[in-house]
Tab-separated table of C-alpha atoms in Angstrom:
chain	number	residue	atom	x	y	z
A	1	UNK	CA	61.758	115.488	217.047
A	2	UNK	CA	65.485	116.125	217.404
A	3	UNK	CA	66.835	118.254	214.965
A	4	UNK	CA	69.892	120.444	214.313
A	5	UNK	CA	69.487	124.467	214.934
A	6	UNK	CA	73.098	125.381	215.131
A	7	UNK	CA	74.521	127.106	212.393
A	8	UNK	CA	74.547	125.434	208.559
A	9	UNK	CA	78.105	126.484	207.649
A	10	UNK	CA	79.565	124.809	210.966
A	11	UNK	CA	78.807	121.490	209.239
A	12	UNK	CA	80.528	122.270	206.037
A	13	UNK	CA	83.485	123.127	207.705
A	14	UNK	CA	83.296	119.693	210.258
A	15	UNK	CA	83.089	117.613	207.216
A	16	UNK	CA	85.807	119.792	204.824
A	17	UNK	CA	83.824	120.603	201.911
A	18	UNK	CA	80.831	122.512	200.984
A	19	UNK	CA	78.026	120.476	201.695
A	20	UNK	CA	75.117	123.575	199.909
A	21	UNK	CA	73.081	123.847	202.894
A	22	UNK	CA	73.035	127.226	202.362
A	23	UNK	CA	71.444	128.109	198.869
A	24	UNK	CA	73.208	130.919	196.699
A	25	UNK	CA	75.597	131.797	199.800
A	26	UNK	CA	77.402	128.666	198.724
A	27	UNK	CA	78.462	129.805	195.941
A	28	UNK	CA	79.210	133.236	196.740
A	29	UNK	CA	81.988	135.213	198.035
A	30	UNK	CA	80.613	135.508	201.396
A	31	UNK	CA	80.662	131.667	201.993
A	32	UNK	CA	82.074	131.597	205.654
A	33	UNK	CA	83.549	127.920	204.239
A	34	UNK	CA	85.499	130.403	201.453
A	35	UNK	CA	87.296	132.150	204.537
A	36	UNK	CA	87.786	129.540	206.675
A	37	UNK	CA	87.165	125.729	206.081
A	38	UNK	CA	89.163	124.282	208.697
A	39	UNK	CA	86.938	122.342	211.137
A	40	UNK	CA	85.090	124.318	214.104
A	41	UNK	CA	86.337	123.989	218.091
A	42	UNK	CA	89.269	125.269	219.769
A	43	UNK	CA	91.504	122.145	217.629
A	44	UNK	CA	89.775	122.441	213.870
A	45	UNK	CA	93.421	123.335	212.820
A	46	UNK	CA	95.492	121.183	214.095
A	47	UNK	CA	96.364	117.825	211.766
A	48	UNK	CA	95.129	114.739	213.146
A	49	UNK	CA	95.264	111.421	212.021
A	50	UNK	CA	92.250	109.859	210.176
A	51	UNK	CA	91.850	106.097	210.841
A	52	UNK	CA	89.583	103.703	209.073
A	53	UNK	CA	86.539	104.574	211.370
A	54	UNK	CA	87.358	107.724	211.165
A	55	UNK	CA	87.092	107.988	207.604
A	56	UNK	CA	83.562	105.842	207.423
A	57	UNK	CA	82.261	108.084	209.894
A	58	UNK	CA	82.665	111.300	208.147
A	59	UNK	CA	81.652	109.991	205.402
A	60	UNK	CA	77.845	108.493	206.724
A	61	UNK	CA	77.948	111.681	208.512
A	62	UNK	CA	78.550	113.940	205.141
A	63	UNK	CA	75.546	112.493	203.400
A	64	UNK	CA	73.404	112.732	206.641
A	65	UNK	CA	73.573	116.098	206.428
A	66	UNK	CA	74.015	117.010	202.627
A	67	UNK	CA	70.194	115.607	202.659
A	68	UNK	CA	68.934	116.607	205.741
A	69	UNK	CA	68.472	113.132	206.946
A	70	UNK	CA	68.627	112.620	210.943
A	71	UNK	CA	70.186	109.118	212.044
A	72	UNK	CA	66.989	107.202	212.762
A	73	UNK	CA	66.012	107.739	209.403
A	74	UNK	CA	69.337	107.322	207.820
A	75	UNK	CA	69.448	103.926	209.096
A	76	UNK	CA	65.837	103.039	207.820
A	77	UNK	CA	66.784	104.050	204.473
A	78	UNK	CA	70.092	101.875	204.487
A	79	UNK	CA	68.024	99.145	205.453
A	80	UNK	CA	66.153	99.662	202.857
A	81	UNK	CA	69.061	99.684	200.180
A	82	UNK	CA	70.330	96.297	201.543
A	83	UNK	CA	67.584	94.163	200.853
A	84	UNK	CA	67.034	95.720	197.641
A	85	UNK	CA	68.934	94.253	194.309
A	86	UNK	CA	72.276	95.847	193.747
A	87	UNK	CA	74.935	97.766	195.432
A	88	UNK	CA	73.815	98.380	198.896
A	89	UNK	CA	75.971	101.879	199.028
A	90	UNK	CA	74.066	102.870	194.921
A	91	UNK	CA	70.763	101.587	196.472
A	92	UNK	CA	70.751	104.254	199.285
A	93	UNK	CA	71.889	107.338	197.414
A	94	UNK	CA	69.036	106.857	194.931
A	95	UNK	CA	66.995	106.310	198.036
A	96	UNK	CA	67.841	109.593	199.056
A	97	UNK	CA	67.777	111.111	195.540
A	98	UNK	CA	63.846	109.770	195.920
A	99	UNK	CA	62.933	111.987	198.336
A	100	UNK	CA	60.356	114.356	197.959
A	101	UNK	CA	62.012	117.511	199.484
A	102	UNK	CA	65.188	116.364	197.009
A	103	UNK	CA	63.016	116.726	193.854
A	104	UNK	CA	61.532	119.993	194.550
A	105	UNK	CA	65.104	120.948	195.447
A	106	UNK	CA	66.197	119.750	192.284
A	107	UNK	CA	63.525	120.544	190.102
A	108	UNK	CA	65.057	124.749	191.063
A	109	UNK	CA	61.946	125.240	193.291
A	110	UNK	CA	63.993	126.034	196.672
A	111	UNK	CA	67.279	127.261	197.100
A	112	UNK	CA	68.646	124.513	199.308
A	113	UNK	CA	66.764	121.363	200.789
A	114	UNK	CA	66.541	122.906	203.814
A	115	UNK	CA	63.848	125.316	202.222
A	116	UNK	CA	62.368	122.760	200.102
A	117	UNK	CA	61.209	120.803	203.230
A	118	UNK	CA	59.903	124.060	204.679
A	119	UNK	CA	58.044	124.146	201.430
A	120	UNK	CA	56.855	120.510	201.257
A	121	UNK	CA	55.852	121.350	205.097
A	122	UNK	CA	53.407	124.421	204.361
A	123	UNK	CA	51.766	122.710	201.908
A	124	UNK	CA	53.204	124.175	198.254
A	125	UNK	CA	53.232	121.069	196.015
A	126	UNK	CA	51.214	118.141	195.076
A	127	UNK	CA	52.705	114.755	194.105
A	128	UNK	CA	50.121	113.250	191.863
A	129	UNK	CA	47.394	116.191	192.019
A	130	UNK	CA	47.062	115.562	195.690
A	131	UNK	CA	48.845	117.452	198.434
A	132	UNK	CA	52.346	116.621	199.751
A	133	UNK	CA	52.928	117.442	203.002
A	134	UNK	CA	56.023	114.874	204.022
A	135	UNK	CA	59.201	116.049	202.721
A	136	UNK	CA	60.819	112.111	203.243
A	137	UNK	CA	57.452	110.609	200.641
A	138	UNK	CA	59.754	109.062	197.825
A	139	UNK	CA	58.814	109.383	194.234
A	140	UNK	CA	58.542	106.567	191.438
A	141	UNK	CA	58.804	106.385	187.754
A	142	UNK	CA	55.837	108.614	186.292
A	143	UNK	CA	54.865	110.681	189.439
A	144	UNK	CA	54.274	114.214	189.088
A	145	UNK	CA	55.401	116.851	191.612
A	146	UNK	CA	54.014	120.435	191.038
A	147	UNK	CA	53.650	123.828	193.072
A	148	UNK	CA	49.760	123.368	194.412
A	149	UNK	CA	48.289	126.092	191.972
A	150	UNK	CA	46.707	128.334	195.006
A	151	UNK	CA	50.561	128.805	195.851
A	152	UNK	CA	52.017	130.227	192.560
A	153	UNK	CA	50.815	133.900	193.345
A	154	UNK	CA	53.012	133.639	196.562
A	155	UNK	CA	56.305	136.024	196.400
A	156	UNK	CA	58.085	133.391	197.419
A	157	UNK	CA	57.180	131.055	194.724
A	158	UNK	CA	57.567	134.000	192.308
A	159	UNK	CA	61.514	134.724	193.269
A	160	UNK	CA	61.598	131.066	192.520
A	161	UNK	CA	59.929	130.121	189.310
A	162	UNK	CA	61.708	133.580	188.060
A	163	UNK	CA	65.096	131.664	188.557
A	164	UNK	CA	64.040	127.794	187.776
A	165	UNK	CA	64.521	128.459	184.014
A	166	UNK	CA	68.360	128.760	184.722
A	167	UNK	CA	68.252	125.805	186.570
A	168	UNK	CA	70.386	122.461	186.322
A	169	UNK	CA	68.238	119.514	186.735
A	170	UNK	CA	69.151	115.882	186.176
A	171	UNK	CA	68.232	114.063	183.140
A	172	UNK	CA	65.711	111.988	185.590
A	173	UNK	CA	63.549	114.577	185.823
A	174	UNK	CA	61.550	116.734	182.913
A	175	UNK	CA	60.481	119.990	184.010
A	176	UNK	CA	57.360	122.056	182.975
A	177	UNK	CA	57.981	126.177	183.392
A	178	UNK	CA	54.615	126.654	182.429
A	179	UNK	CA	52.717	124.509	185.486
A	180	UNK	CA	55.935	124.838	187.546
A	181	UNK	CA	56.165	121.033	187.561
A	182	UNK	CA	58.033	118.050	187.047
A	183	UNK	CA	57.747	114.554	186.028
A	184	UNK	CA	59.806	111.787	187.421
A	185	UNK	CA	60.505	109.702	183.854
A	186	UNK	CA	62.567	107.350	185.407
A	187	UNK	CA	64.713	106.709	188.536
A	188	UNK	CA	67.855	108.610	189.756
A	189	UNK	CA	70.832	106.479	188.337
A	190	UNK	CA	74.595	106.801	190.549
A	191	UNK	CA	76.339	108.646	187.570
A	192	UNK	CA	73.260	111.336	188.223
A	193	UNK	CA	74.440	112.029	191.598
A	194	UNK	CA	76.705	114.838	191.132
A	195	UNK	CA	78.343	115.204	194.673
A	196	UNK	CA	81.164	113.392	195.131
A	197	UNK	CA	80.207	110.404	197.847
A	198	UNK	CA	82.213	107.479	198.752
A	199	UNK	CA	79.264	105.341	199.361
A	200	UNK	CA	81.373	101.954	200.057
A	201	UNK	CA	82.969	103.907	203.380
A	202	UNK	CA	79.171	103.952	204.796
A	203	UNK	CA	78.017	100.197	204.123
A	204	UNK	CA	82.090	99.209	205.964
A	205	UNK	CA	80.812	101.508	208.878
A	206	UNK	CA	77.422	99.714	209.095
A	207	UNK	CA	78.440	95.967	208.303
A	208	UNK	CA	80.818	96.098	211.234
């Protein structure tokens, strides 16, 4: 499967803002984005005209890779959103918001999605009592996503649950410090997304 190995910080610069790919280096001094946030090549610096496609471009291309999402899949889920009742562009944020390497990611269990999928991968939670192994699974109203309990002795998981009490998480979720677990009480909402997305440029770009 295709997949991006180049480095993280190259995309935050490409799409001019901190996208978190990164973990606690984001918000650090040592951010490379901190130092130098024009976009990469030989002409990042120079000024260039944005035009209409332009913008809707960037801007299917920022939320791509704020969640990890390749194209294929990106597509699926907008396909998803438009048949769905509502705003097409709300529809496939909370989409996105649903998936399964997102909650553990938000729930403080993994530094960045990037390491939550790794997580979800090697088998560290359960969605319902029964393992998770597919980070794109998407969660309803009532599910309950843990760390498998054979897993919570792991140093990793340690480093973790020593930091998840400082945690934001959004009011979506309810979190459990004691069985390192949360409960989905009710779906992601679009004032719970707290990245700024212009979701309107990406249903122009794919409506054309």
């Amino acid at each position: 499967m295709a997949r991006y190995t180049g480095p993280d910080c190259k995309l935050c610069r490409r799409e001019g803002c901190k996208l978190f790919l990164k973990g606690d280096k984001c918000v650090s001094a040592k951010c490379p984005f901190e130092h130098r946030s024009t976009a990469p090549g030989q002409h990042g610096a120079d000024r260039k005209k944005v035009e209409e496609y332009g913008r809707q471009l960037r801007e299917k291309q920022k939320t791509k890779r704020y969640y990890g999402v390749l194209e294929r899949q990106f597509r699926k889920y907008y396909e998803m959103a438009e048949v769905k009742e509502g705003m097409t562009g709300e529809n496939l944020l909370i989409l996105l918001e649903r998936r399964l390497d997102n909650v553990v990611y938000r729930m403080g269990m993994a530094s960045s999605r990037k390491e939550a999928r790794l997580l979800v991968l090697h088998g560290h939670f359960t969605l319902n009592g029964e393992k998770a192994t597919i980070p794109s699974m998407l969660v309803k109203a009532g599910d309950v996503v843990a760390v498998k309990e054979s897993r919570r002795d792991g140093t990793k998981i340690k480093s973790l649950a020593e930091t998840a009490g400082t945690h934001v998480r959004p009011k979506w979720l309810e979190f459990n410090e004691t069985d390192l677990a949360a409960k989905v009480v009710s779906l992601p909402a679009r004032e719970d997304i707290d990245f700024e997305f212009e979701e309107q440029l990406i249903v122009e770009l794919y409506s054309k």
